[in-house]
Amino acid sequence: MRFTDKVCLVTGGTSGIGRATCIRLGAEGATVVVLGRDAADGDETVDTITKAGGTAIFLACDLAKPKAIAATVKKVVTKYHRVDVLICDAAMMTFEHLVDLPLEKWDLLMQVNLRSLAQLTQLCLPHMPKGSAIVAISSVHAHQTTASVVPYATSKGAMEAFVRGMSRELDFRQIRINAVAPGAVDTPMLWTNPNVKNGVETIDKATVGQPEELAAAIAFMASHEASFIHGTTLAVDGGRLAQL
């Protein structure tokens, strides 16, 4: 199995794409560290993995709090002494026009979506052995977006720039970094989006992906099979960007 004896840290592992990714990694032999804010959801993810014969733990972590991130990484390193795979999936959105958006919401979103990626990368890198991988979960909103989600789109565009820049600082034979950009995926984030609910953003249900499809792509990018892929973004969107 591709992740046997690998310690995989996944943010946003309590629902949607992150949860599906945790389950996929666990099924492929990983020791999965599930990060999220909700303990009940986290325990559910862990139970799913362990009942299938995998290994996982849940650690509560609010990515809006830098001290919590630092404490969480310290716990992981103390317990496992390394991080082989870092997957940054957790994200938040806002749904207001920029002129109406309190800048405190902008700051919070950037903290969760972007700064946490930088901090987790900074903290994990010293403990990542040769062959490790970082996968940041971006979005097609980095390339094709709608009104009222400017902060989210901005954070995802910056995330992809971060991946490109970090690829210049890392030797891909040691540690790789890439991004995966999902399109519309059947998750709570999609169906609770006010732009989707009010019809501003039209979603063809026939082209909505499943979390498991994204998990398969993320697992590939994190695996040794993607050893020559570095500093790029893989769009997993059912061809949405190809229609631009």
CSV table of N, CA and C in Angstrom, one decimal, residues 58-222:
chain,number,residue,atom,x,y,z
A,58,PHE,N,-7.6,11.7,16.3
A,58,PHE,CA,-8.2,13.1,16.0
A,58,PHE,C,-7.5,14.0,17.0
A,59,LEU,N,-7.1,15.2,16.5
A,59,LEU,CA,-6.6,16.3,17.3
A,59,LEU,C,-7.5,17.5,17.0
A,60,ALA,N,-8.1,18.1,18.0
A,60,ALA,CA,-8.8,19.3,17.8
A,60,ALA,C,-7.8,20.5,17.6
A,61,CYS,N,-8.1,21.3,16.5
A,61,CYS,CA,-7.2,22.4,16.2
A,61,CYS,C,-8.0,23.5,15.4
A,62,ASP,N,-8.0,24.7,16.0
A,62,ASP,CA,-8.6,25.8,15.3
A,62,ASP,C,-7.6,26.5,14.5
A,63,LEU,N,-7.6,26.5,13.2
A,63,LEU,CA,-6.6,27.1,12.3
A,63,LEU,C,-6.6,28.6,12.4
A,64,ALA,N,-7.6,29.2,13.0
A,64,ALA,CA,-7.6,30.6,13.2
A,64,ALA,C,-6.7,31.0,14.4
A,65,LYS,N,-6.1,30.1,15.1
A,65,LYS,CA,-5.3,30.3,16.3
A,65,LYS,C,-3.9,29.8,16.1
A,66,PRO,N,-2.9,30.6,15.8
A,66,PRO,CA,-1.6,30.2,15.5
A,66,PRO,C,-1.0,29.4,16.7
A,67,LYS,N,-1.3,29.7,17.9
A,67,LYS,CA,-0.8,28.9,19.1
A,67,LYS,C,-1.3,27.5,19.1
A,68,ALA,N,-2.6,27.4,18.6
A,68,ALA,CA,-3.2,26.0,18.6
A,68,ALA,C,-2.5,25.2,17.5
A,69,ILE,N,-2.2,25.8,16.4
A,69,ILE,CA,-1.5,25.1,15.3
A,69,ILE,C,-0.1,24.6,15.8
A,70,ALA,N,0.6,25.5,16.4
A,70,ALA,CA,2.0,25.2,16.9
A,70,ALA,C,1.9,24.0,18.0
A,71,ALA,N,0.9,24.1,18.8
A,71,ALA,CA,0.7,23.1,19.9
A,71,ALA,C,0.4,21.7,19.2
A,72,THR,N,-0.4,21.8,18.2
A,72,THR,CA,-0.9,20.5,17.5
A,72,THR,C,0.3,19.9,16.8
A,73,VAL,N,1.1,20.6,16.1
A,73,VAL,CA,2.2,20.1,15.4
A,73,VAL,C,3.2,19.5,16.4
A,74,LYS,N,3.4,20.2,17.5
A,74,LYS,CA,4.3,19.7,18.6
A,74,LYS,C,3.8,18.3,19.1
A,75,LYS,N,2.5,18.1,19.3
A,75,LYS,CA,1.9,16.9,19.7
A,75,LYS,C,2.2,15.8,18.7
A,76,VAL,N,2.0,16.1,17.4
A,76,VAL,CA,2.2,15.1,16.4
A,76,VAL,C,3.7,14.7,16.3
A,77,VAL,N,4.6,15.6,16.4
A,77,VAL,CA,6.0,15.3,16.3
A,77,VAL,C,6.5,14.6,17.6
A,78,THR,N,6.0,14.9,18.7
A,78,THR,CA,6.3,14.2,20.0
A,78,THR,C,5.9,12.8,19.9
A,79,LYS,N,4.7,12.5,19.3
A,79,LYS,CA,4.1,11.2,19.3
A,79,LYS,C,4.8,10.3,18.2
A,80,TYR,N,4.9,10.9,17.0
A,80,TYR,CA,5.4,10.1,15.8
A,80,TYR,C,6.8,10.5,15.3
A,81,HIS,N,7.3,11.6,15.8
A,81,HIS,CA,8.7,12.0,15.4
A,81,HIS,C,8.9,12.5,14.0
A,82,ARG,N,7.8,12.5,13.2
A,82,ARG,CA,7.9,13.0,11.8
A,82,ARG,C,6.6,13.2,11.2
A,83,VAL,N,6.5,13.9,10.1
A,83,VAL,CA,5.3,14.1,9.3
A,83,VAL,C,5.7,13.7,7.9
A,84,ASP,N,5.1,12.7,7.3
A,84,ASP,CA,5.5,12.3,5.9
A,84,ASP,C,4.6,13.0,4.9
A,85,VAL,N,3.4,13.3,5.2
A,85,VAL,CA,2.4,13.9,4.3
A,85,VAL,C,1.7,15.0,5.0
A,86,LEU,N,1.6,16.2,4.5
A,86,LEU,CA,0.8,17.3,5.0
A,86,LEU,C,-0.2,17.7,4.0
A,87,ILE,N,-1.5,17.6,4.3
A,87,ILE,CA,-2.5,17.9,3.4
A,87,ILE,C,-3.4,19.0,4.1
A,88,CYS,N,-3.4,20.2,3.4
A,88,CYS,CA,-4.1,21.4,4.0
A,88,CYS,C,-5.4,21.5,3.2
A,89,ASP,N,-6.5,21.1,3.8
A,89,ASP,CA,-7.8,21.1,3.1
A,89,ASP,C,-8.8,22.1,3.8
A,90,ALA,N,-8.6,22.3,5.1
A,90,ALA,CA,-9.6,23.2,5.8
A,90,ALA,C,-9.7,24.6,5.2
A,91,ALA,N,-10.9,25.1,5.0
A,91,ALA,CA,-11.1,26.4,4.5
A,91,ALA,C,-12.4,27.0,4.9
A,92,MET,N,-12.6,28.3,4.8
A,92,MET,CA,-13.8,28.9,5.1
A,92,MET,C,-14.1,29.9,3.9
A,93,MET,N,-15.4,30.3,3.8
A,93,MET,CA,-15.8,31.2,2.7
A,93,MET,C,-16.6,32.3,3.4
A,94,THR,N,-16.7,33.4,2.7
A,94,THR,CA,-17.6,34.5,3.0
A,94,THR,C,-18.5,34.8,1.8
A,95,PHE,N,-19.6,35.4,2.0
A,95,PHE,CA,-20.6,35.6,0.9
A,95,PHE,C,-21.1,37.0,0.8
A,96,GLU,N,-20.2,37.9,0.9
A,96,GLU,CA,-20.6,39.3,0.9
A,96,GLU,C,-19.8,40.1,-0.1
A,97,HIS,N,-20.4,41.1,-0.7
A,97,HIS,CA,-19.6,42.0,-1.6
A,97,HIS,C,-18.6,42.7,-0.8
A,98,LEU,N,-17.4,42.9,-1.4
A,98,LEU,CA,-16.3,43.4,-0.7
A,98,LEU,C,-16.6,44.7,0.0
A,99,VAL,N,-17.4,45.6,-0.6
A,99,VAL,CA,-17.8,46.9,0.0
A,99,VAL,C,-18.6,46.7,1.3
A,100,ASP,N,-19.2,45.5,1.5
A,100,ASP,CA,-20.0,45.3,2.7
A,100,ASP,C,-19.3,44.4,3.7
A,101,LEU,N,-18.1,44.0,3.3
A,101,LEU,CA,-17.4,42.9,4.1
A,101,LEU,C,-16.6,43.6,5.2
A,102,PRO,N,-16.9,43.3,6.5
A,102,PRO,CA,-16.0,43.8,7.6
A,102,PRO,C,-14.6,43.2,7.4
A,103,LEU,N,-13.6,44.0,7.5
A,103,LEU,CA,-12.2,43.5,7.2
A,103,LEU,C,-11.8,42.5,8.2
A,104,GLU,N,-12.5,42.4,9.4
A,104,GLU,CA,-12.2,41.3,10.3
A,104,GLU,C,-12.5,40.0,9.7
A,105,LYS,N,-13.5,39.9,8.9
A,105,LYS,CA,-13.8,38.6,8.2
A,105,LYS,C,-12.8,38.3,7.2
A,106,TRP,N,-12.3,39.3,6.5
A,106,TRP,CA,-11.2,39.1,5.5
A,106,TRP,C,-10.0,38.5,6.2
A,107,ASP,N,-9.6,39.1,7.3
A,107,ASP,CA,-8.5,38.7,8.1
A,107,ASP,C,-8.6,37.2,8.6
A,108,LEU,N,-9.8,36.9,9.1
A,108,LEU,CA,-10.1,35.6,9.6
A,108,LEU,C,-10.0,34.5,8.5
A,109,LEU,N,-10.6,34.8,7.4
A,109,LEU,CA,-10.5,33.9,6.2
A,109,LEU,C,-9.1,33.7,5.8
A,110,MET,N,-8.3,34.7,5.7
A,110,MET,CA,-6.9,34.6,5.3
A,110,MET,C,-6.1,33.8,6.3
A,111,GLN,N,-6.4,34.0,7.6
A,111,GLN,CA,-5.8,33.2,8.6
A,111,GLN,C,-6.0,31.7,8.4
A,112,VAL,N,-7.3,31.4,8.2
A,112,VAL,CA,-7.7,30.0,8.1
A,112,VAL,C,-7.2,29.3,6.8
A,113,ASN,N,-7.4,30.1,5.7
A,113,ASN,CA,-7.2,29.5,4.4
A,113,ASN,C,-5.7,29.5,4.0
A,114,LEU,N,-5.0,30.6,4.4
A,114,LEU,CA,-3.7,30.9,3.8
A,114,LEU,C,-2.6,30.8,4.8
A,115,ARG,N,-2.7,31.6,5.9
A,115,ARG,CA,-1.6,31.7,6.9
A,115,ARG,C,-1.4,30.3,7.5
A,116,SER,N,-2.5,29.6,7.8
A,116,SER,CA,-2.3,28.3,8.4
A,116,SER,C,-1.5,27.4,7.5
A,117,LEU,N,-1.6,27.5,6.2
A,117,LEU,CA,-0.8,26.7,5.3
A,117,LEU,C,0.7,27.0,5.4
A,118,ALA,N,1.0,28.3,5.5
A,118,ALA,CA,2.3,28.8,5.7
A,118,ALA,C,2.9,28.3,7.0
A,119,GLN,N,2.1,28.4,8.0
A,119,GLN,CA,2.6,28.1,9.4
A,119,GLN,C,2.8,26.5,9.5
A,120,LEU,N,1.8,25.8,9.0
A,120,LEU,CA,2.0,24.3,9.0
A,120,LEU,C,3.2,23.8,8.2
A,121,THR,N,3.4,24.5,7.0
A,121,THR,CA,4.5,24.1,6.2
A,121,THR,C,5.8,24.4,7.0
A,122,GLN,N,5.9,25.6,7.5
A,122,GLN,CA,7.1,26.0,8.3
A,122,GLN,C,7.4,25.1,9.5
A,123,LEU,N,6.3,24.7,10.2
A,123,LEU,CA,6.5,23.8,11.4
A,123,LEU,C,6.8,22.4,11.0
A,124,CYS,N,6.2,21.9,9.9
A,124,CYS,CA,6.4,20.5,9.6
A,124,CYS,C,7.6,20.2,8.8
A,125,LEU,N,8.1,21.1,8.0
A,125,LEU,CA,9.3,20.9,7.1
A,125,LEU,C,10.5,20.3,7.9
A,126,PRO,N,10.8,20.8,9.0
A,126,PRO,CA,12.0,20.2,9.7
A,126,PRO,C,11.8,18.8,10.1
A,127,HIS,N,10.6,18.3,10.1
A,127,HIS,CA,10.3,16.9,10.5
A,127,HIS,C,9.8,16.0,9.4
A,128,MET,N,10.0,16.5,8.2
A,128,MET,CA,9.6,15.7,7.0
A,128,MET,C,10.8,15.0,6.3
A,129,PRO,N,10.8,13.7,6.3
A,129,PRO,CA,11.9,13.0,5.8
A,129,PRO,C,11.9,13.0,4.3
A,130,LYS,N,13.0,12.5,3.7
A,130,LYS,CA,13.1,12.4,2.2
A,130,LYS,C,11.9,11.6,1.7
A,131,GLY,N,11.3,12.1,0.6
A,131,GLY,CA,10.1,11.4,0.0
A,131,GLY,C,8.8,12.0,0.5
A,132,SER,N,8.8,13.0,1.4
A,132,SER,CA,7.6,13.5,1.9
A,132,SER,C,6.9,14.4,0.9
A,133,ALA,N,5.6,14.8,1.2
A,133,ALA,CA,4.9,15.6,0.2
A,133,ALA,C,3.9,16.5,1.0
A,134,ILE,N,3.7,17.7,0.4
A,134,ILE,CA,2.7,18.6,0.9
A,134,ILE,C,1.7,18.8,-0.2
A,135,VAL,N,0.4,18.7,0.1
A,135,VAL,CA,-0.6,19.0,-0.9
A,135,VAL,C,-1.6,20.0,-0.3
A,136,ALA,N,-1.7,21.1,-1.0
A,136,ALA,CA,-2.6,22.2,-0.6
A,136,ALA,C,-3.9,22.1,-1.4
A,137,ILE,N,-5.0,22.2,-0.8
A,137,ILE,CA,-6.3,22.1,-1.6
A,137,ILE,C,-6.8,23.5,-1.9
A,138,SER,N,-6.6,23.8,-3.2
A,138,SER,CA,-7.0,25.1,-3.8
A,138,SER,C,-8.5,25.0,-4.2
A,139,SER,N,-8.8,25.6,-5.3
A,139,SER,CA,-10.2,25.7,-5.8
A,139,SER,C,-10.1,26.2,-7.2
A,140,VAL,N,-11.1,25.8,-8.0
A,140,VAL,CA,-11.2,26.5,-9.4
A,140,VAL,C,-11.6,28.0,-9.2
A,141,HIS,N,-12.0,28.4,-8.0
A,141,HIS,CA,-12.2,29.8,-7.8
A,141,HIS,C,-10.9,30.6,-7.9
A,142,ALA,N,-9.8,30.0,-7.8
A,142,ALA,CA,-8.5,30.7,-8.1
A,142,ALA,C,-8.4,31.1,-9.5
A,143,HIS,N,-9.2,30.5,-10.4
A,143,HIS,CA,-9.1,30.8,-11.9
A,143,HIS,C,-10.5,31.3,-12.4
A,144,GLN,N,-11.6,30.9,-11.9
A,144,GLN,CA,-12.9,31.2,-12.4
A,144,GLN,C,-13.8,31.4,-11.2
A,145,THR,N,-14.2,32.6,-10.9
A,145,THR,CA,-15.0,32.8,-9.7
A,145,THR,C,-16.3,33.6,-10.0
A,146,THR,N,-17.0,33.9,-8.9
A,146,THR,CA,-18.2,34.6,-8.9
A,146,THR,C,-18.2,35.8,-8.0
A,147,ALA,N,-19.2,36.6,-8.0
A,147,ALA,CA,-19.2,37.8,-7.1
A,147,ALA,C,-19.5,37.2,-5.7
A,148,SER,N,-19.1,38.0,-4.7
A,148,SER,CA,-19.4,37.8,-3.3
A,148,SER,C,-18.5,36.8,-2.6
A,149,VAL,N,-17.5,36.2,-3.4
A,149,VAL,CA,-16.5,35.3,-2.8
A,149,VAL,C,-15.1,35.8,-3.0
A,150,VAL,N,-14.9,37.1,-3.1
A,150,VAL,CA,-13.6,37.6,-3.5
A,150,VAL,C,-12.5,37.2,-2.5
A,151,PRO,N,-12.7,37.2,-1.2
A,151,PRO,CA,-11.7,36.8,-0.2
A,151,PRO,C,-11.3,35.3,-0.4
A,152,TYR,N,-12.3,34.5,-0.6
A,152,TYR,CA,-12.0,33.0,-0.9
A,152,TYR,C,-11.2,32.8,-2.1
A,153,ALA,N,-11.6,33.4,-3.2
A,153,ALA,CA,-10.9,33.3,-4.5
A,153,ALA,C,-9.5,33.8,-4.4
A,154,THR,N,-9.3,35.0,-3.6
A,154,THR,CA,-8.0,35.5,-3.4
A,154,THR,C,-7.1,34.6,-2.6
A,155,SER,N,-7.7,34.0,-1.6
A,155,SER,CA,-6.9,33.1,-0.8
A,155,SER,C,-6.4,31.9,-1.6
A,156,LYS,N,-7.3,31.4,-2.5
A,156,LYS,CA,-6.9,30.2,-3.3
A,156,LYS,C,-5.9,30.6,-4.4
A,157,GLY,N,-6.0,31.7,-4.9
A,157,GLY,CA,-5.0,32.2,-5.9
A,157,GLY,C,-3.7,32.3,-5.2
A,158,ALA,N,-3.7,32.9,-4.0
A,158,ALA,CA,-2.4,33.1,-3.3
A,158,ALA,C,-1.9,31.7,-2.8
A,159,MET,N,-2.7,30.8,-2.5
A,159,MET,CA,-2.3,29.4,-2.2
A,159,MET,C,-1.5,28.8,-3.3
A,160,GLU,N,-2.0,29.0,-4.5
A,160,GLU,CA,-1.3,28.4,-5.7
A,160,GLU,C,0.1,29.1,-5.9
A,161,ALA,N,0.1,30.4,-5.7
A,161,ALA,CA,1.4,31.1,-5.8
A,161,ALA,C,2.3,30.7,-4.7
A,162,PHE,N,1.8,30.4,-3.5
A,162,PHE,CA,2.6,29.9,-2.4
A,162,PHE,C,3.3,28.5,-2.8
A,163,VAL,N,2.5,27.7,-3.4
A,163,VAL,CA,3.0,26.4,-3.9
A,163,VAL,C,4.1,26.5,-4.9
A,164,ARG,N,3.9,27.4,-5.9
A,164,ARG,CA,4.9,27.7,-6.9
A,164,ARG,C,6.2,28.2,-6.3
A,165,GLY,N,6.0,29.2,-5.4
A,165,GLY,CA,7.2,29.7,-4.7
A,165,GLY,C,7.9,28.7,-3.9
A,166,MET,N,7.2,28.0,-3.1
A,166,MET,CA,7.8,27.0,-2.2
A,166,MET,C,8.5,25.9,-3.0
A,167,SER,N,8.0,25.6,-4.2
A,167,SER,CA,8.7,24.6,-5.0
A,167,SER,C,10.1,25.0,-5.4
A,168,ARG,N,10.4,26.3,-5.4
A,168,ARG,CA,11.7,26.8,-5.7
A,168,ARG,C,12.6,26.7,-4.4
A,169,GLU,N,12.0,26.6,-3.3
A,169,GLU,CA,12.8,26.5,-2.1
A,169,GLU,C,13.1,25.0,-1.6
A,170,LEU,N,12.3,24.1,-2.3
A,170,LEU,CA,12.4,22.7,-1.9
A,170,LEU,C,13.0,21.9,-3.0
A,171,ASP,N,13.8,20.9,-2.7
A,171,ASP,CA,14.4,19.9,-3.7
A,171,ASP,C,13.3,18.8,-3.8
A,172,PHE,N,12.7,18.7,-5.0
A,172,PHE,CA,11.6,17.7,-5.1
A,172,PHE,C,12.1,16.3,-4.9
A,173,ARG,N,13.4,16.0,-4.9
A,173,ARG,CA,13.8,14.7,-4.6
A,173,ARG,C,13.8,14.4,-3.1
A,174,GLN,N,13.6,15.5,-2.3
A,174,GLN,CA,13.5,15.4,-0.9
A,174,GLN,C,12.0,15.6,-0.4
A,175,ILE,N,11.5,16.7,-0.8
A,175,ILE,CA,10.1,17.0,-0.4
A,175,ILE,C,9.4,17.8,-1.5
A,176,ARG,N,8.2,17.3,-1.9
A,176,ARG,CA,7.5,17.9,-3.0
A,176,ARG,C,6.3,18.7,-2.4
A,177,ILE,N,5.9,19.7,-3.2
A,177,ILE,CA,4.7,20.5,-2.8
A,177,ILE,C,3.9,20.7,-4.1
A,178,ASN,N,2.6,20.5,-4.0
A,178,ASN,CA,1.6,20.7,-5.1
A,178,ASN,C,0.3,21.1,-4.5
A,179,ALA,N,-0.6,21.5,-5.5
A,179,ALA,CA,-1.9,21.9,-5.1
A,179,ALA,C,-2.9,21.0,-5.9
A,180,VAL,N,-4.1,20.8,-5.4
A,180,VAL,CA,-5.2,20.2,-6.1
A,180,VAL,C,-6.4,21.2,-6.1
A,181,ALA,N,-6.9,21.5,-7.2
A,181,ALA,CA,-8.0,22.5,-7.3
A,181,ALA,C,-9.3,21.8,-7.7
A,182,PRO,N,-10.2,21.5,-6.7
A,182,PRO,CA,-11.5,20.9,-6.9
A,182,PRO,C,-12.4,21.9,-7.7
A,183,GLY,N,-13.3,21.3,-8.4
A,183,GLY,CA,-14.5,22.1,-9.0
A,183,GLY,C,-15.6,21.9,-8.0
A,184,ALA,N,-16.8,21.8,-8.5
A,184,ALA,CA,-18.0,21.6,-7.7
A,184,ALA,C,-18.0,20.2,-7.2
A,185,VAL,N,-18.0,20.0,-5.8
A,185,VAL,CA,-18.0,18.7,-5.2
A,185,VAL,C,-19.1,18.6,-4.2
A,186,ASP,N,-19.7,17.4,-4.1
A,186,ASP,CA,-20.9,17.2,-3.3
A,186,ASP,C,-20.5,17.2,-1.8
A,187,THR,N,-20.3,18.4,-1.3
A,187,THR,CA,-20.0,18.6,0.1
A,187,THR,C,-20.9,19.7,0.8
A,188,PRO,N,-20.9,19.8,2.1
A,188,PRO,CA,-21.7,20.8,2.7
A,188,PRO,C,-21.4,22.2,2.3
A,189,MET,N,-20.1,22.4,2.0
A,189,MET,CA,-19.6,23.8,1.6
A,189,MET,C,-20.3,24.2,0.3
A,190,LEU,N,-20.5,23.2,-0.6
A,190,LEU,CA,-21.2,23.5,-1.9
A,190,LEU,C,-22.7,23.9,-1.7
A,191,TRP,N,-23.4,23.0,-1.0
A,191,TRP,CA,-24.8,23.1,-1.0
A,191,TRP,C,-25.3,24.2,0.0
A,192,THR,N,-24.5,24.6,1.0
A,192,THR,CA,-24.8,25.7,1.9
A,192,THR,C,-24.4,27.1,1.3
A,193,ASN,N,-23.7,27.1,0.2
A,193,ASN,CA,-23.2,28.3,-0.5
A,193,ASN,C,-24.5,29.2,-0.9
A,194,PRO,N,-24.7,30.4,-0.3
A,194,PRO,CA,-25.8,31.2,-0.7
A,194,PRO,C,-25.9,31.5,-2.2
A,195,ASN,N,-24.8,31.6,-2.9
A,195,ASN,CA,-24.8,31.8,-4.3
A,195,ASN,C,-25.3,30.7,-5.1
A,196,VAL,N,-25.1,29.5,-4.5
A,196,VAL,CA,-25.7,28.3,-5.2
A,196,VAL,C,-27.2,28.2,-4.8
A,197,LYS,N,-27.5,28.5,-3.6
A,197,LYS,CA,-28.9,28.3,-3.1
A,197,LYS,C,-29.9,29.3,-3.8
A,198,ASN,N,-29.3,30.6,-4.1
A,198,ASN,CA,-30.2,31.6,-4.7
A,198,ASN,C,-30.1,31.6,-6.3
A,199,GLY,N,-29.2,30.7,-6.8
A,199,GLY,CA,-29.1,30.6,-8.3
A,199,GLY,C,-28.1,31.5,-8.9
A,200,VAL,N,-27.4,32.3,-8.2
A,200,VAL,CA,-26.4,33.2,-8.8
A,200,VAL,C,-25.3,32.4,-9.4
A,201,GLU,N,-24.9,31.3,-8.7
A,201,GLU,CA,-24.0,30.3,-9.3
A,201,GLU,C,-24.7,29.1,-9.6
A,202,THR,N,-24.8,28.8,-10.9
A,202,THR,CA,-25.6,27.6,-11.4
A,202,THR,C,-24.7,26.4,-11.3
A,203,ILE,N,-25.2,25.3,-10.7
A,203,ILE,CA,-24.6,24.1,-10.6
A,203,ILE,C,-25.3,23.0,-11.3
A,204,ASP,N,-24.7,22.4,-12.3
A,204,ASP,CA,-25.3,21.2,-13.0
A,204,ASP,C,-24.9,20.0,-12.2
A,205,LYS,N,-26.0,19.4,-11.5
A,205,LYS,CA,-25.7,18.3,-10.6
A,205,LYS,C,-25.0,17.1,-11.3
A,206,ALA,N,-25.2,17.0,-12.7
A,206,ALA,CA,-24.6,16.0,-13.4
A,206,ALA,C,-23.0,16.1,-13.4
A,207,THR,N,-22.6,17.3,-13.2
A,207,THR,CA,-21.1,17.5,-13.2
A,207,THR,C,-20.5,17.7,-11.9
A,208,VAL,N,-21.3,17.5,-10.8
A,208,VAL,CA,-20.7,17.6,-9.4
A,208,VAL,C,-19.9,16.4,-9.1
A,209,GLY,N,-18.7,16.6,-8.6
A,209,GLY,CA,-17.9,15.5,-8.2
A,209,GLY,C,-18.2,14.9,-6.9
A,210,GLN,N,-17.7,13.8,-6.6
A,210,GLN,CA,-17.8,13.2,-5.2
A,210,GLN,C,-16.5,13.4,-4.4
A,211,PRO,N,-16.6,13.5,-3.1
A,211,PRO,CA,-15.4,13.7,-2.3
A,211,PRO,C,-14.4,12.6,-2.5
A,212,GLU,N,-14.9,11.4,-2.8
A,212,GLU,CA,-14.0,10.2,-3.0
A,212,GLU,C,-13.1,10.4,-4.2
A,213,GLU,N,-13.7,11.1,-5.3
A,213,GLU,CA,-13.0,11.3,-6.5
A,213,GLU,C,-11.8,12.3,-6.2
A,214,LEU,N,-12.1,13.3,-5.4
A,214,LEU,CA,-11.0,14.2,-5.0
A,214,LEU,C,-10.0,13.6,-4.1
A,215,ALA,N,-10.5,12.7,-3.2
A,215,ALA,CA,-9.5,12.0,-2.4
A,215,ALA,C,-8.6,11.2,-3.1
A,216,ALA,N,-9.0,10.6,-4.2
A,216,ALA,CA,-8.2,9.7,-5.1
A,216,ALA,C,-7.1,10.6,-5.7
A,217,ALA,N,-7.4,11.7,-6.2
A,217,ALA,CA,-6.4,12.6,-6.8
A,217,ALA,C,-5.4,13.2,-5.8
A,218,ILE,N,-5.9,13.5,-4.6
A,218,ILE,CA,-5.1,14.0,-3.5
A,218,ILE,C,-4.1,13.0,-3.1
A,219,ALA,N,-4.6,11.7,-2.9
A,219,ALA,CA,-3.7,10.6,-2.5
A,219,ALA,C,-2.7,10.4,-3.5
A,220,PHE,N,-3.0,10.5,-4.8
A,220,PHE,CA,-2.0,10.3,-5.9
A,220,PHE,C,-0.9,11.3,-5.8
A,221,MET,N,-1.3,12.6,-5.6
A,221,MET,CA,-0.4,13.7,-5.6
A,221,MET,C,0.6,13.6,-4.3
A,222,ALA,N,0.1,13.0,-3.3
A,222,ALA,CA,0.8,12.8,-2.1
A,222,ALA,C,1.7,11.5,-2.1
